[in-house]
Amino acid sequence: QVQLVESGGGLVQAGGSLTLSCAASGRTFSNYRMGWFRQAPGKEREFVGALRWRFGRTGYTESVRGRFTISTDNAKNTVYLQMNSLKPEDTAVYYCAADPDNDYAWDYWGQGTQVTVAS
């Protein structure tokens, strides 16, 4: 049973930083693609970025490129989302997701963690 548990959300001032964690368990994730998504109130869930765990290759949506960084700690089976220069429009519930077949079908999701950026 794959389990993804996010943590690290909270309230931060605009321009500040926050790091989210996604603790993964239940499988060997080295062949997975891991993704971060977010959903703001009244909006659709949107892709933030993703990483191929085995290769460390990352990709980000335009609005966060250069400000957000995805990384992993293999020993802890954890994926991180480092968020810098936060803006009020980054306010959302952030979700971690896992794609076991590397086909952008996100089969597993965490419960989400709230990030609020105050102006």
CSV table of C-alpha atoms in Angstrom, one decimal:
chain,number,residue,atom,x,y,z
A,1,GLN,CA,0.0,0.0,0.0
A,2,VAL,CA,1.6,3.2,-1.2
A,3,GLN,CA,1.3,6.1,1.3
A,4,LEU,CA,2.3,9.7,0.8
A,5,VAL,CA,2.2,12.1,3.7
A,6,GLU,CA,2.9,15.8,3.2
A,7,SER,CA,4.0,18.1,5.9
A,8,GLY,CA,5.6,21.6,6.3
A,9,GLY,CA,2.8,23.8,5.3
A,10,GLY,CA,2.0,27.0,7.1
A,11,LEU,CA,1.7,30.8,7.0
A,12,VAL,CA,4.5,32.8,5.6
A,13,GLN,CA,5.0,36.4,4.6
A,14,ALA,CA,5.4,37.3,0.9
A,15,GLY,CA,9.0,37.0,-0.1
A,16,GLY,CA,9.6,34.2,2.5
A,17,SER,CA,10.5,30.6,2.1
A,18,LEU,CA,8.9,27.3,3.1
A,19,THR,CA,9.9,23.6,2.5
A,20,LEU,CA,7.3,21.0,2.1
A,21,SER,CA,8.1,17.3,2.7
A,22,CYS,CA,6.4,14.2,1.2
A,23,ALA,CA,7.2,11.0,3.1
A,24,ALA,CA,6.6,8.0,0.8
A,25,SER,CA,6.1,4.4,2.0
A,26,GLY,CA,4.9,1.1,0.8
A,27,ARG,CA,7.0,0.6,-2.3
A,28,THR,CA,10.4,1.1,-3.8
A,29,PHE,CA,10.1,4.6,-5.4
A,30,SER,CA,13.4,4.8,-7.2
A,31,ASN,CA,11.6,4.2,-10.6
A,32,TYR,CA,8.8,6.5,-9.9
A,33,ARG,CA,8.1,10.1,-11.1
A,34,MET,CA,7.1,12.2,-8.1
A,35,GLY,CA,5.1,15.3,-8.5
A,36,TRP,CA,3.8,18.3,-6.6
A,37,PHE,CA,0.4,19.9,-7.4
A,38,ARG,CA,-1.6,22.7,-5.8
A,39,GLN,CA,-5.1,23.8,-5.6
A,40,ALA,CA,-6.2,27.3,-4.7
A,41,PRO,CA,-9.7,28.1,-3.4
A,42,GLY,CA,-12.2,28.1,-6.3
A,43,LYS,CA,-9.5,26.9,-8.8
A,44,GLU,CA,-8.6,23.6,-10.5
A,45,ARG,CA,-5.7,21.6,-9.2
A,46,GLU,CA,-2.6,22.5,-11.1
A,47,PHE,CA,0.8,20.9,-11.7
A,48,VAL,CA,3.7,22.6,-9.9
A,49,GLY,CA,6.6,20.3,-10.7
A,50,ALA,CA,7.9,16.8,-10.9
A,51,LEU,CA,11.0,14.7,-10.5
A,52,ARG,CA,12.2,11.4,-11.9
A,53,TRP,CA,13.5,9.8,-8.7
A,54,ARG,CA,16.1,7.6,-10.3
A,55,PHE,CA,17.6,10.3,-12.5
A,56,GLY,CA,16.9,13.4,-10.4
A,57,ARG,CA,15.6,15.3,-13.5
A,58,THR,CA,13.0,17.9,-12.7
A,59,GLY,CA,10.5,20.0,-14.5
A,60,TYR,CA,8.4,23.0,-13.3
A,61,THR,CA,5.5,25.0,-14.4
A,62,GLU,CA,6.4,28.5,-15.6
A,63,SER,CA,5.0,30.4,-12.6
A,64,VAL,CA,7.3,28.7,-10.1
A,65,ARG,CA,10.4,28.1,-12.2
A,66,GLY,CA,13.4,29.6,-10.6
A,67,ARG,CA,11.7,29.9,-7.2
A,68,PHE,CA,10.7,26.3,-6.4
A,69,THR,CA,13.0,23.3,-6.3
A,70,ILE,CA,12.2,19.6,-5.9
A,71,SER,CA,14.7,17.3,-4.3
A,72,THR,CA,14.8,13.9,-2.6
A,73,ASP,CA,16.4,12.2,0.4
A,74,ASN,CA,16.7,8.6,-0.7
A,75,ALA,CA,17.6,7.4,2.8
A,76,LYS,CA,14.4,8.8,4.1
A,77,ASN,CA,12.2,8.1,1.1
A,78,THR,CA,11.2,11.7,1.1
A,79,VAL,CA,10.6,14.3,-1.6
A,80,TYR,CA,10.9,18.0,-0.8
A,81,LEU,CA,9.5,21.1,-2.4
A,82,GLN,CA,11.7,24.1,-1.5
A,83,MET,CA,9.7,27.3,-2.1
A,84,ASN,CA,11.5,30.6,-2.2
A,85,SER,CA,10.3,34.2,-2.9
A,86,LEU,CA,6.8,33.2,-2.1
A,87,LYS,CA,3.9,35.3,-3.5
A,88,PRO,CA,0.3,35.6,-2.3
A,89,GLU,CA,-0.8,33.8,-5.5
A,90,ASP,CA,1.2,30.7,-4.3
A,91,THR,CA,-1.5,30.3,-1.6
A,92,ALA,CA,-3.0,26.8,-2.0
A,93,VAL,CA,-3.3,23.3,-0.7
A,94,TYR,CA,-0.2,21.5,-1.9
A,95,TYR,CA,-0.3,17.8,-2.8
A,96,CYS,CA,2.4,15.2,-3.4
A,97,ALA,CA,1.7,12.6,-6.0
A,98,ALA,CA,3.4,9.4,-7.4
A,99,ASP,CA,3.5,8.1,-10.9
A,100,PRO,CA,4.8,4.6,-10.8
A,101,ASP,CA,4.8,4.0,-14.6
A,102,ASN,CA,6.3,7.4,-15.6
A,103,ASP,CA,3.4,8.1,-17.9
A,104,TYR,CA,2.0,11.1,-16.0
A,105,ALA,CA,-0.8,9.0,-14.6
A,106,TRP,CA,-0.7,10.1,-11.0
A,107,ASP,CA,-1.9,7.0,-9.2
A,108,TYR,CA,-1.2,7.9,-5.6
A,109,TRP,CA,-1.9,11.2,-3.8
A,110,GLY,CA,-1.2,12.6,-0.4
A,111,GLN,CA,-3.7,14.3,1.8
A,112,GLY,CA,-2.4,17.8,1.1
A,113,THR,CA,-0.9,20.6,3.2
A,114,GLN,CA,-2.0,24.2,3.4
A,115,VAL,CA,0.4,27.0,2.4
A,116,THR,CA,-0.8,30.5,3.0
A,117,VAL,CA,1.3,33.5,1.8
A,118,ALA,CA,0.4,36.8,3.4
A,119,SER,CA,0.9,40.0,1.5
